[in-house]
mmCIF file of C-alpha atoms and ligand atoms in Angstrom:
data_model
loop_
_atom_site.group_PDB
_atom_site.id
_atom_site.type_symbol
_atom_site.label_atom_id
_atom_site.label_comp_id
_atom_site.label_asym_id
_atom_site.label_seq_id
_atom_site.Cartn_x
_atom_site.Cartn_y
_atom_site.Cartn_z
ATOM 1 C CA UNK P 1127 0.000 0.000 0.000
ATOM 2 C CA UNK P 1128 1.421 3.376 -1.041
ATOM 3 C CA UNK P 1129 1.801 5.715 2.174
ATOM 4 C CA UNK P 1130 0.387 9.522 1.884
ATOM 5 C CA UNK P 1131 2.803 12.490 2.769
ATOM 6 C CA UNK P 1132 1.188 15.666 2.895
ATOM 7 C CA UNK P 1133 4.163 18.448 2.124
ATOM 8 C CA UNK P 1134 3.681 22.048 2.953
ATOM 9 C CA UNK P 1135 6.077 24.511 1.697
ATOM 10 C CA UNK P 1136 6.293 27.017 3.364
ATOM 11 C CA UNK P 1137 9.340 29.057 1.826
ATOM 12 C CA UNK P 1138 12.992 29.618 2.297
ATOM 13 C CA UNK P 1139 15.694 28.410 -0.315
ATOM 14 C CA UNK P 1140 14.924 25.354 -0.729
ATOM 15 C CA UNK P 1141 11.885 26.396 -3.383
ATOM 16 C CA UNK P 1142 14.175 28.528 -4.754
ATOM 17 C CA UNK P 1143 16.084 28.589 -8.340
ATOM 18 C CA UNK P 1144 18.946 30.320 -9.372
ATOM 19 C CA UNK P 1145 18.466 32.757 -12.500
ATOM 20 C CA UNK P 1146 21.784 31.716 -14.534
ATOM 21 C CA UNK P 1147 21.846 34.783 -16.324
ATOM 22 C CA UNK P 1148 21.313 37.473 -13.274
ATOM 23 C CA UNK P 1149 22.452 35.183 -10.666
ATOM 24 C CA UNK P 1150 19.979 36.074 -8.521
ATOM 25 C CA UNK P 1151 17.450 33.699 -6.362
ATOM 26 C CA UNK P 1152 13.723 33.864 -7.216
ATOM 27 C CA UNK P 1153 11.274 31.540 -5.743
ATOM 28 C CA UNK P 1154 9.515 28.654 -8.285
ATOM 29 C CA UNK P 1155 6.111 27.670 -8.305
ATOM 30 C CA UNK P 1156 6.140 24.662 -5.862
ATOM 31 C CA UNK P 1157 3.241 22.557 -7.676
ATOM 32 C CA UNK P 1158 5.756 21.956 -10.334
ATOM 33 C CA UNK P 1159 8.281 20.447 -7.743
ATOM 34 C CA UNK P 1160 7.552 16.995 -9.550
ATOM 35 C CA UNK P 1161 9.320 18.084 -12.567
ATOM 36 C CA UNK P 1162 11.920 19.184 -10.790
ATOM 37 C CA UNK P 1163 12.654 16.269 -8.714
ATOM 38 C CA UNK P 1164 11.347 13.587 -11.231
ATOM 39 C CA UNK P 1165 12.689 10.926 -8.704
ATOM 40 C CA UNK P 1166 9.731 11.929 -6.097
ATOM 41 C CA UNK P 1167 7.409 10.126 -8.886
ATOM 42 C CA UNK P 1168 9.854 6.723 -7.984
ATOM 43 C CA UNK P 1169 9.155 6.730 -4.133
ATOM 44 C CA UNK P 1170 6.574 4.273 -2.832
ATOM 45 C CA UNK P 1171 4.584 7.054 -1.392
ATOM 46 C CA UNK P 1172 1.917 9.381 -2.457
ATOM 47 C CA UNK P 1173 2.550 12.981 -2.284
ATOM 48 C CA UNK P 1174 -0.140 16.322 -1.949
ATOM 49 C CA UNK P 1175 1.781 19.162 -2.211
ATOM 50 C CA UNK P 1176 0.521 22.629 -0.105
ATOM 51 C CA UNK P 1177 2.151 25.827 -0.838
ATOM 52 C CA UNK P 1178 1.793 28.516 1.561
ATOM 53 C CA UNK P 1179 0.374 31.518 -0.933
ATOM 54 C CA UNK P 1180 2.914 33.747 -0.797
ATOM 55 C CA UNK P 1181 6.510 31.712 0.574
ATOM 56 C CA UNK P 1182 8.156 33.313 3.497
ATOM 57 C CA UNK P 1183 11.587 33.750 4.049
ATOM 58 C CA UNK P 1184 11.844 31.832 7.395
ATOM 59 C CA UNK P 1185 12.599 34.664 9.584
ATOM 60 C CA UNK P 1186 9.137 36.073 8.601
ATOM 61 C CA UNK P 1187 7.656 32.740 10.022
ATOM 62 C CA UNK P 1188 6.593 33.084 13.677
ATOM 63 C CA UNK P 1189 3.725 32.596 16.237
ATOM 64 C CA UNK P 1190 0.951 32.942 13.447
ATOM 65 C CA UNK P 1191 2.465 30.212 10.655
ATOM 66 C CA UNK P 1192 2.960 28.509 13.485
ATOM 67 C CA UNK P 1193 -0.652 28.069 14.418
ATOM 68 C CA UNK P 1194 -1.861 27.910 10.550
ATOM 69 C CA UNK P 1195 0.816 24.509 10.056
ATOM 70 C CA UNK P 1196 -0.473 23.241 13.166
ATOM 71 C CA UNK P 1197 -4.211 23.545 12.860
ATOM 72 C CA UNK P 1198 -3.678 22.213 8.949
ATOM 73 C CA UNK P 1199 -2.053 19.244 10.114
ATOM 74 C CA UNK P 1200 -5.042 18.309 12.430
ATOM 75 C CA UNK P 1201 -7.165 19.207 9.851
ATOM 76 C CA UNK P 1202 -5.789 16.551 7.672
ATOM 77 C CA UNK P 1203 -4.306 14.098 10.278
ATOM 78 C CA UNK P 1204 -6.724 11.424 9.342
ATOM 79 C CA UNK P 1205 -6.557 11.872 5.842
ATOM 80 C CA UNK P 1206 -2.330 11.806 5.659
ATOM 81 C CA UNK P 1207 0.448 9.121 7.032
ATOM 82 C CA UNK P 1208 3.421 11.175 7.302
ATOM 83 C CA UNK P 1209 3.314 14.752 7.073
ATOM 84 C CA UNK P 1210 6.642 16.991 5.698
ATOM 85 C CA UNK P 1211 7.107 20.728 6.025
ATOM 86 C CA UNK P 1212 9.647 22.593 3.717
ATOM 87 C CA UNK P 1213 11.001 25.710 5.941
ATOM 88 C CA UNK P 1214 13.746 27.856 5.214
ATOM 89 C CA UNK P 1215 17.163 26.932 7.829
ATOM 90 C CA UNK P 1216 17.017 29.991 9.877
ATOM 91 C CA UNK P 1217 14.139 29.622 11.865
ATOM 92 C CA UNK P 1218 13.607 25.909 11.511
ATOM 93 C CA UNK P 1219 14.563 24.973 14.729
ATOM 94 C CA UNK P 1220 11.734 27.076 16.475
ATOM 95 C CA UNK P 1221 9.623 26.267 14.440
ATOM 96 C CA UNK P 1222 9.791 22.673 15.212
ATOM 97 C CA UNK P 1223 10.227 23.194 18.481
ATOM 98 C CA UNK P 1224 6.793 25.086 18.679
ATOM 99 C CA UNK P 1225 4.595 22.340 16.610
ATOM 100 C CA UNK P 1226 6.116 19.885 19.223
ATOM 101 C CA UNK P 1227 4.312 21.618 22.040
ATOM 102 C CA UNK P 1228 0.960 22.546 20.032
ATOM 103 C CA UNK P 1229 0.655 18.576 18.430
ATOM 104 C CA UNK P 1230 -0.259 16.498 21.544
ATOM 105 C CA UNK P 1231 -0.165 12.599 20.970
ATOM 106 C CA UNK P 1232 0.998 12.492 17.689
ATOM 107 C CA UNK P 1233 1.311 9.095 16.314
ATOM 108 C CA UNK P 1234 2.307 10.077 12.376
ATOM 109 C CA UNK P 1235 5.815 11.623 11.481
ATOM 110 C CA UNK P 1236 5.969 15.263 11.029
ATOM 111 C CA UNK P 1237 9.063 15.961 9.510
ATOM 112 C CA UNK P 1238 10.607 19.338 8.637
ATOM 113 C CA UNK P 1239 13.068 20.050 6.183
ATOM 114 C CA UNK P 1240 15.101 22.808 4.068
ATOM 115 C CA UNK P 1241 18.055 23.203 2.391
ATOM 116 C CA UNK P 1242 21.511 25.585 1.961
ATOM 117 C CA UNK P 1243 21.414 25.945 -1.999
ATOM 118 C CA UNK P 1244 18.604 26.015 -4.017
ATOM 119 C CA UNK P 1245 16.589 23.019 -5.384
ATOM 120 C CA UNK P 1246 17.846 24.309 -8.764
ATOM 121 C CA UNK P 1247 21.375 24.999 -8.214
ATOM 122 C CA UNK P 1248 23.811 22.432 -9.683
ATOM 123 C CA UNK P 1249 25.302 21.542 -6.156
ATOM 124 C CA UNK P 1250 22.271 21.659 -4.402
ATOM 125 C CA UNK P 1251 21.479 19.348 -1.013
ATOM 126 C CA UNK P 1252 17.590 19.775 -1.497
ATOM 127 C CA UNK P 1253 17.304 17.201 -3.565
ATOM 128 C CA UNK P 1254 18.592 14.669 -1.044
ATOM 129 C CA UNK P 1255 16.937 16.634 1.673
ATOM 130 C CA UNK P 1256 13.538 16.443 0.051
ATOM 131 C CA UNK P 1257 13.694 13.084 -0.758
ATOM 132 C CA UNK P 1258 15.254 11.174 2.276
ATOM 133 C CA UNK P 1259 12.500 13.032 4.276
ATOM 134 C CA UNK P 1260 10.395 12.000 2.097
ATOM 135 C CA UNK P 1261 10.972 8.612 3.115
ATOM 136 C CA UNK P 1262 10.940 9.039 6.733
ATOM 137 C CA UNK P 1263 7.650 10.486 6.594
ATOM 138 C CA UNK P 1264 5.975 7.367 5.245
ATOM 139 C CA UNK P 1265 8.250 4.457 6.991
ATOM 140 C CA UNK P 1266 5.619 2.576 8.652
ATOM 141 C CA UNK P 1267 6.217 -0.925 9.685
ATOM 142 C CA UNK P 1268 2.903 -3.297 11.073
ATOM 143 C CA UNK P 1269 0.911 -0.966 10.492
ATOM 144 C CA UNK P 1270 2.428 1.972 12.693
ATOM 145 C CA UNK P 1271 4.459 5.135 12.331
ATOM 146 C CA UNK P 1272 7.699 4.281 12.925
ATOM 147 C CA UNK P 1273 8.325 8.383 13.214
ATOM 148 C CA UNK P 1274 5.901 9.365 16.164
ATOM 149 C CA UNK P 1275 7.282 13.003 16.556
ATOM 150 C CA UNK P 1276 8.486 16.063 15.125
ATOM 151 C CA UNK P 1277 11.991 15.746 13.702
ATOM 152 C CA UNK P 1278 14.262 17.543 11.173
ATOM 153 C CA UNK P 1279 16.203 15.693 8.541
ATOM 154 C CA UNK P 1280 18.912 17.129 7.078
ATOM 155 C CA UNK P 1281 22.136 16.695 5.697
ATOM 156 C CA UNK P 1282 21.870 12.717 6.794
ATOM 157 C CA UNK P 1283 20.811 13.063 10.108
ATOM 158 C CA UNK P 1284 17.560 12.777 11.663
ATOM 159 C CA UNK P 1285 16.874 14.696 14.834
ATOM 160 C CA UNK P 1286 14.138 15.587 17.626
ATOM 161 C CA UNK P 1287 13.105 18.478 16.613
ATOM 162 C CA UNK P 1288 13.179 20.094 19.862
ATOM 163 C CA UNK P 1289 16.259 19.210 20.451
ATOM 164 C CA UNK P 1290 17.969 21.000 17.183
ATOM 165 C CA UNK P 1291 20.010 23.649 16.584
ATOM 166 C CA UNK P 1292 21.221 25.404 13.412
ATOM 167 C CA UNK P 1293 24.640 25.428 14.139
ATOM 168 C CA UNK P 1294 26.055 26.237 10.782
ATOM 169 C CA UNK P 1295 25.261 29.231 7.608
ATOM 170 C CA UNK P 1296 27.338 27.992 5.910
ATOM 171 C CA UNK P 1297 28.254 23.964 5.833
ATOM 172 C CA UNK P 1298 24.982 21.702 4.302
ATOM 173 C CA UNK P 1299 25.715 19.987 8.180
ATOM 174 C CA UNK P 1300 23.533 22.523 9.184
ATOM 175 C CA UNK P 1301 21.816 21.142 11.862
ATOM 176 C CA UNK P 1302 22.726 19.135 15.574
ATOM 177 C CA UNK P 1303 20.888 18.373 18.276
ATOM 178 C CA UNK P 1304 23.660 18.317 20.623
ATOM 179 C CA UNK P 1305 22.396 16.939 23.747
ATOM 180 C CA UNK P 1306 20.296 14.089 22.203
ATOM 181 C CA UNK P 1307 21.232 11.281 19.876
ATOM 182 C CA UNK P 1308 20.461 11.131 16.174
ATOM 183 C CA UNK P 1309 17.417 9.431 15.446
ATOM 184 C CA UNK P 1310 17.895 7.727 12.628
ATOM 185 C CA UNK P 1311 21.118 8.449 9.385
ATOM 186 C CA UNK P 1312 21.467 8.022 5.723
ATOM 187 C CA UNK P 1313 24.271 6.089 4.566
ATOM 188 C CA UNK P 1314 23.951 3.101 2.097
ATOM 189 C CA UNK P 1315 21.100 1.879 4.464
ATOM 190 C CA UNK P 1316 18.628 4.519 5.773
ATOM 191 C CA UNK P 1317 19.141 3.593 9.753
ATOM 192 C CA UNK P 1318 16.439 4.211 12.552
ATOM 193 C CA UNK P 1319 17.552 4.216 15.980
ATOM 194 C CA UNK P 1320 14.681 3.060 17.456
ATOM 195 C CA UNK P 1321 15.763 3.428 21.310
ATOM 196 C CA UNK P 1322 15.926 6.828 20.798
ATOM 197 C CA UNK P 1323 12.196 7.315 19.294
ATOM 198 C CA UNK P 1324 9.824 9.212 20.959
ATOM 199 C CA UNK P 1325 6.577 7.776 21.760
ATOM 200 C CA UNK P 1326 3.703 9.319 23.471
ATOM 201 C CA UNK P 1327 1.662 8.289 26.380
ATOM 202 C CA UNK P 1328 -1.165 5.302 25.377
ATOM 203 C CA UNK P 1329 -3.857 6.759 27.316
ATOM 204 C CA UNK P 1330 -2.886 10.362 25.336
ATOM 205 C CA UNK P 1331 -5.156 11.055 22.058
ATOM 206 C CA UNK P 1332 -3.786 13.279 19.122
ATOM 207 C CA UNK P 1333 -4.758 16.721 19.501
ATOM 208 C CA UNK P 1334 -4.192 20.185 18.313
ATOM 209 C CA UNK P 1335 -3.152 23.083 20.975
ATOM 210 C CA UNK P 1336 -2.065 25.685 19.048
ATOM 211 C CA UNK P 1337 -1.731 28.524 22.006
ATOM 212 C CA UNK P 1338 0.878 30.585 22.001
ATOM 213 C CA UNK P 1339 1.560 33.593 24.309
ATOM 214 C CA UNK P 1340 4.153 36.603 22.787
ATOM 215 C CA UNK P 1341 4.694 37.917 26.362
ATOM 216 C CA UNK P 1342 7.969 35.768 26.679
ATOM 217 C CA UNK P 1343 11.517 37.515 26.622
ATOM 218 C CA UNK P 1344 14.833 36.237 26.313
ATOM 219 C CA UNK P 1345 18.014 37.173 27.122
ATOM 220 C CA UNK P 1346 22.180 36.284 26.629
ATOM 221 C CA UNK P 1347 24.056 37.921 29.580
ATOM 222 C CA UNK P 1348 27.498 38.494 29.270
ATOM 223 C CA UNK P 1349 30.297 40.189 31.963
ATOM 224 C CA UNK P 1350 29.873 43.733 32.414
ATOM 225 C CA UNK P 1351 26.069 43.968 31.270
ATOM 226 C CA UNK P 1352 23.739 46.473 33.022
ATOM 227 C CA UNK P 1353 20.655 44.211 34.420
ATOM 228 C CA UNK P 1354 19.069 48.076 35.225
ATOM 229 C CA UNK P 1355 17.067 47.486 31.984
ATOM 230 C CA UNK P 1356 14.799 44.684 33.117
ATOM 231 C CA UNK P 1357 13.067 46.412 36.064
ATOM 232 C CA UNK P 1358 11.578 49.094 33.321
ATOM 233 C CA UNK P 1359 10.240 46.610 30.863
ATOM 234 C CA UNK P 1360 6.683 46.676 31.681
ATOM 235 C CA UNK P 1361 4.284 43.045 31.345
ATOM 236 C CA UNK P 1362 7.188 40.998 31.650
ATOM 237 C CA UNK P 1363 5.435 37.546 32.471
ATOM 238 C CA UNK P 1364 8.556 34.988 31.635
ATOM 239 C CA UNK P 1365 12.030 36.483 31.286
ATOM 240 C CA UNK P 1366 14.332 33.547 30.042
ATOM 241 C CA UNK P 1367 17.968 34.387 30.661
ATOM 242 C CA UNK P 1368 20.433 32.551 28.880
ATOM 243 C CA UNK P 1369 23.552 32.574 31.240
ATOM 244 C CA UNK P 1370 27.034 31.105 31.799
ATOM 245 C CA UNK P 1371 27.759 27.272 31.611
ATOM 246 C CA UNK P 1372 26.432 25.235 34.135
ATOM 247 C CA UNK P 1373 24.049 27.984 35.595
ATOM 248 C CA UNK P 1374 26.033 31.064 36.679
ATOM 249 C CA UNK P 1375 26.112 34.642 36.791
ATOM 250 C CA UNK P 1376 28.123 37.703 38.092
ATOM 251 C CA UNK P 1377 27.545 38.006 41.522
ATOM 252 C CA UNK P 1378 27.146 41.200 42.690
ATOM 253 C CA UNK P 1379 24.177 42.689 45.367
ATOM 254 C CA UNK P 1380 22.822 44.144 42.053
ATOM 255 C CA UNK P 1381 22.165 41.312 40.567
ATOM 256 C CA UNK P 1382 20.261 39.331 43.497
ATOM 257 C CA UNK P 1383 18.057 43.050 43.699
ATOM 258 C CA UNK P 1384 17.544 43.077 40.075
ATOM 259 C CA UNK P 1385 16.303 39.230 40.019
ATOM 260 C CA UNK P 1386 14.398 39.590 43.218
ATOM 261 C CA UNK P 1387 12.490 42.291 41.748
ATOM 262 C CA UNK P 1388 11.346 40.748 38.174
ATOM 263 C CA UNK P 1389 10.599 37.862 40.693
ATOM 264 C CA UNK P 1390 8.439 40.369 42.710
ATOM 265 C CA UNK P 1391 6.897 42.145 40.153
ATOM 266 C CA UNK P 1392 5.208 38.728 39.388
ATOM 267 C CA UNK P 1393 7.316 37.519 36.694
ATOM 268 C CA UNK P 1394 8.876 33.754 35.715
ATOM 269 C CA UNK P 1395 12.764 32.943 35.580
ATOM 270 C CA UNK P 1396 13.784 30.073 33.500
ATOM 271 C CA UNK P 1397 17.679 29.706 33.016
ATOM 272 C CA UNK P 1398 19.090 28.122 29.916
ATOM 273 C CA UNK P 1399 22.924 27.657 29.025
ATOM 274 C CA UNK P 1400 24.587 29.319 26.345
ATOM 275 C CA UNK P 1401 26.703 26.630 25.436
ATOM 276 C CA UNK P 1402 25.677 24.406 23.122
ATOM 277 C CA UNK P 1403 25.697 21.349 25.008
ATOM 278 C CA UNK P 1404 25.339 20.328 28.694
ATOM 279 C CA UNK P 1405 22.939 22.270 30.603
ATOM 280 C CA UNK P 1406 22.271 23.664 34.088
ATOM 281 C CA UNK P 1407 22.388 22.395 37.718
ATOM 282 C CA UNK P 1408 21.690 25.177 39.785
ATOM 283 C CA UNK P 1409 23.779 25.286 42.864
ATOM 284 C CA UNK P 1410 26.560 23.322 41.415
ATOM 285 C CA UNK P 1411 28.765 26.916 41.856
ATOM 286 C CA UNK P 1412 28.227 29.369 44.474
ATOM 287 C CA UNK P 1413 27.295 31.793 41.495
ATOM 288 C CA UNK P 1414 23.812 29.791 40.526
ATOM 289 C CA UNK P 1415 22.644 29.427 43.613
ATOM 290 C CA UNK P 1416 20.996 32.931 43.711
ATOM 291 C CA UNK P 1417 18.700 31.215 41.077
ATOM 292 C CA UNK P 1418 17.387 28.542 43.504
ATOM 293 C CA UNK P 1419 17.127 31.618 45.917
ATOM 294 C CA UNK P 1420 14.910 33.352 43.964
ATOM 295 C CA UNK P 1421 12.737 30.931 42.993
ATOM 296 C CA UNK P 1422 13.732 30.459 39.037
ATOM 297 C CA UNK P 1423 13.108 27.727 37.075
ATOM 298 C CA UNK P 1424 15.565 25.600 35.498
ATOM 299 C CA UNK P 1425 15.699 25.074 31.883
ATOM 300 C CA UNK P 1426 18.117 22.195 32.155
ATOM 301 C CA UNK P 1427 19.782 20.714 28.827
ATOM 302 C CA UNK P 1428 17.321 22.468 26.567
ATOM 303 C CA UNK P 1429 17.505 24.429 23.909
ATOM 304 C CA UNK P 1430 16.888 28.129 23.958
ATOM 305 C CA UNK P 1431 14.518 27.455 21.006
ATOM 306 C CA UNK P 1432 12.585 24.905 22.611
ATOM 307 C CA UNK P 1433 12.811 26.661 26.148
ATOM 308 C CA UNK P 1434 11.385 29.760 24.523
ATOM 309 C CA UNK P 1435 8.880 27.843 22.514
ATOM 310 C CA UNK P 1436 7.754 26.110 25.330
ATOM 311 C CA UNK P 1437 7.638 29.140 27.470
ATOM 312 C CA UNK P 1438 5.013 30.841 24.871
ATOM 313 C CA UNK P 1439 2.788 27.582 24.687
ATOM 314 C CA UNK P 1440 2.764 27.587 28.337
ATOM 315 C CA UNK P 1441 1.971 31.013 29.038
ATOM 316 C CA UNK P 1442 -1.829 31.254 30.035
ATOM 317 C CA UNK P 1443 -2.904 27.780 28.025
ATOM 318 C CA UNK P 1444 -6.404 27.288 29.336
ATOM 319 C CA UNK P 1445 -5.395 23.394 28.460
ATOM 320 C CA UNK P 1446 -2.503 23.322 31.468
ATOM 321 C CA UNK P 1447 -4.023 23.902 34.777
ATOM 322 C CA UNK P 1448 -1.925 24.425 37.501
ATOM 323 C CA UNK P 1449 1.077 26.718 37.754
ATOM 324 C CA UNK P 1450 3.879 27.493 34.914
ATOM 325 C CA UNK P 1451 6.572 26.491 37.011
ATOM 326 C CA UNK P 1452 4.917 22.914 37.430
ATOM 327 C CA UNK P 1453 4.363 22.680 33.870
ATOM 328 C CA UNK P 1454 7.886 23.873 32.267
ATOM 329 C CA UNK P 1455 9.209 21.746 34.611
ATOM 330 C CA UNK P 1456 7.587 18.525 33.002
ATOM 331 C CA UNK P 1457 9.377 16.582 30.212
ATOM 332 C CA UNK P 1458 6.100 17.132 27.816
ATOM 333 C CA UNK P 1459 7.634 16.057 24.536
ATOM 334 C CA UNK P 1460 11.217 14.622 24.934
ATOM 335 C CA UNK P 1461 12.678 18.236 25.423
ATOM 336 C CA UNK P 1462 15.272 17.519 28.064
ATOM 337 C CA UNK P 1463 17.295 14.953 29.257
ATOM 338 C CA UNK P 1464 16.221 13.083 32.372
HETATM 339 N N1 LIG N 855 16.983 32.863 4.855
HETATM 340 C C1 LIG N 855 16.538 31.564 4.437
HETATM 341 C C2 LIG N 855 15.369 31.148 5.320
HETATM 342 O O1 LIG N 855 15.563 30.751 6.436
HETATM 343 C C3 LIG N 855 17.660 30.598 4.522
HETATM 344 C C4 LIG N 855 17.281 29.184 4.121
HETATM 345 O O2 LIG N 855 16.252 28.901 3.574
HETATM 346 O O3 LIG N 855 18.098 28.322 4.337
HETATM 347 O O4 LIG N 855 14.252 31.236 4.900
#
C-alpha cells in the first residue's frame, strides 16, 4: 500500500532557483516540484503538495504560521500518514520546536526540512533533503508510524526536533541536536535508531493546541552587562535568561536586587545555558545558587529554542491547569534529558 505524505512549503531556499543569467534567487512555483525532482514520482509514497500563498523567508515565520501549520495538520491528520514541512534553515529549529508543544499525541511523522542551496542549483542538497524526508515520513512498519514526533532531517541526520540547533550558515551539516542522539542516518542503508524514538503516552489522544503567548523575553548575559534594563520593561510575564555554563552569573548585590524584583513584580525565571551542550544544575557553583534563591526555574539541557517555545505555549494555556513552574518543569515532549 502506497503511504500519503502531505508536504507544505512554506518558503525559504529550498523552493528557490537560481536565474543563470542574473544570478539572482527567485522563488519557483512549488506545484511543479515533480518536474523538478522527477525521482519523487519513484518513491513508494503518495505525495499532496501545499504551498503557503505567498513563501516566506523563514525569519518572517513566527507565532501565526505557526498556528496555521499546526491547525492544517489536524485538519488533515486522518486523511495523511506522514506529514513533511519545507522551511527555510534559519528559523527551523523554532519552528519545530513550537509544533512539538501545540501537536499532543501524535502518532504520524511530522518531519521538517530545508536546504543551503537552491533546489535548482547544480550543487544543491535539497534534492537529497527532500527526498530522504520523504521517506521518513511514510516508513511505517505493522501498520504503525515508525516516526511518532516532530523531527528535522537534514544533511543525513535525523533529529528531535526540539532538540535541534542550526549550528552552521554555511556547511549543508547545518543542523545538531547536541544533547540528544540522532534518530535515525542516511548512509547506504537509511538507519532508525529506534531506542531513541519518541513515543507518546497510550492513554494520550492526538490533539491540536495551538496557544501561544508573545509575552515571553529572552536574554544572553554576558560580563559587564547592566541588568538596570529589566526592572523598566513593563508586562514581563517569563524572562528567560540565557547565562554562563552550568548555571552562573556575576555576583554582585545588584544582581540578586535586580532578580528579586522581576521575581516580585510577578514575573517567571527560566535559566538556559549558552553553550551548546550540557545544561544547568543550579547550585553546582556558588554563582547559581541565587537562582534557587529566587525561585527560578531551570531550563536544564534544553535548547533556547525549545525553552522559549515552550515558554510561549505555556503562558496562560487554558489546556494546562496548575502553575507554569509545574508545567515547564515537566518533560512534555522529549525536550530535556532526564
Ligand atoms: N533565509 C533563508 C530562510 O531561512 C535561509 C534558508 O532557507 O536556508 O528562509
Amino acid at each position: 500500500m502506497k503511504r500519503k505524505v502531505l508536504l507544505i512549503y512554506t518558503g525559504g531556499t529550498i523552493g528557490m532557483e537560481k536565474n543563470y543569467e542574473t544570478g539572482a534567487l527567485m522563488p519557483f512555483n512549488f506545484s511543479n516540484i515533480f518536474s523538478k525532482i522527477p525521482e519523487m514520482k519513484l518513491l513508494e509514497c503518495e505525495v499532496s503538495v501545499h504551498s503557503f500563498e505567498k513563501p516566506l523567508d523563514s525569519s518572517d515565520l513566527g507565532p501565526a504560521e505557526w498556528k496555521q501549520i499546526a491547525n492544517y495538520i489536524g485538519k488533515n491528520y486522518g486523511s495523511y500518514d506522514g506529514f513533511l514541512i519545507l522551511h527555510g534553515t534559519d528559523t527551523m529549529s523554532y519552528t519545530a520546536s513550537a509544533l512539538s508543544f501545540m501537536l499532543k499525541g501524535l502518532r504520524k511523522p511530522v518531519i521538517l526540512t530545508g536546504s543551503q542551496l537552491p533546489i535548482g542549483d547544480l550543487r544543491t542538497d535539497a534534492k537529497e533533503n527532500l527526498l530522504t524526508s520523504l521517506y521518513y515520513a511514510s516508513l511505517y512498519e505493522n501498520e504503525e508510524a515508525v516516526v511518532q514526533e516532530v523531527a528535522v532531517y537534514f544533511e543525513y541526520k535525523l533529529l528531535r526536533g526540539n532538540r535541534t540547533l542550526k549550528y552552521s550558515a554555511e556547511y549543508f551539516d547545518a543542523y545538531q541536536s547536541p544533547n540528544y542522539p540522532i534518530l535515525g542516518q542516511s548512509g547506504v542503508h537509511l538507519n532508525i535508531e529506534k531506542d531513541f524514538l519518541y513515543r507518546s503516552a497510550a492513554d494520550v489522544s492526538f490533539s491540536v493546541d495551538p496557544h501561544i503567548s508573545q509575552e515571553v523575553l529572552f536574554w544572553r548575559i554576558f560580563p559587564g552587562m547592566t541588568l538596570d534594563y529589566f526592572t523598566e520593561i513593563p508586562k514581563m510575564k517569563v524572562l528567560i535568561l540565557q547565562v554562563f555554563g552550568s548555571g552562573t552569573i556575576f555576583s554582585s548585590e545588584k544582581t540578586e536586587k535586580v532578580l528579586r524584583k522581576i521575581r516580585e513584580n510577578g514575573a517567571e525565571i527560566v535559566v538556559v545555558t549558552q553553550c551548546i551542550s550540557g545544561g544547568i544544575t543550579f547550585g553546582k557553583y556558588e554563582n547559581s545558587d541565587i537562582f534557587n534563591r529566587i525561585g527560578a526555574i531551570s531550563g536544564k539541557d534544553m535548547t533556547a529554542e525549545s525553552a522559549i517555545t515552550k515558554a510561549m505555549h505555556l503562558l496562560d494555556n487554558a489546556n494546562y491547569e496548575g502553575t507554569f513552574a509545574h508545567h515547564f518543569s515537566q518533560n512534555l515532549r522529549g525536550e530535556f534529558s532526564e
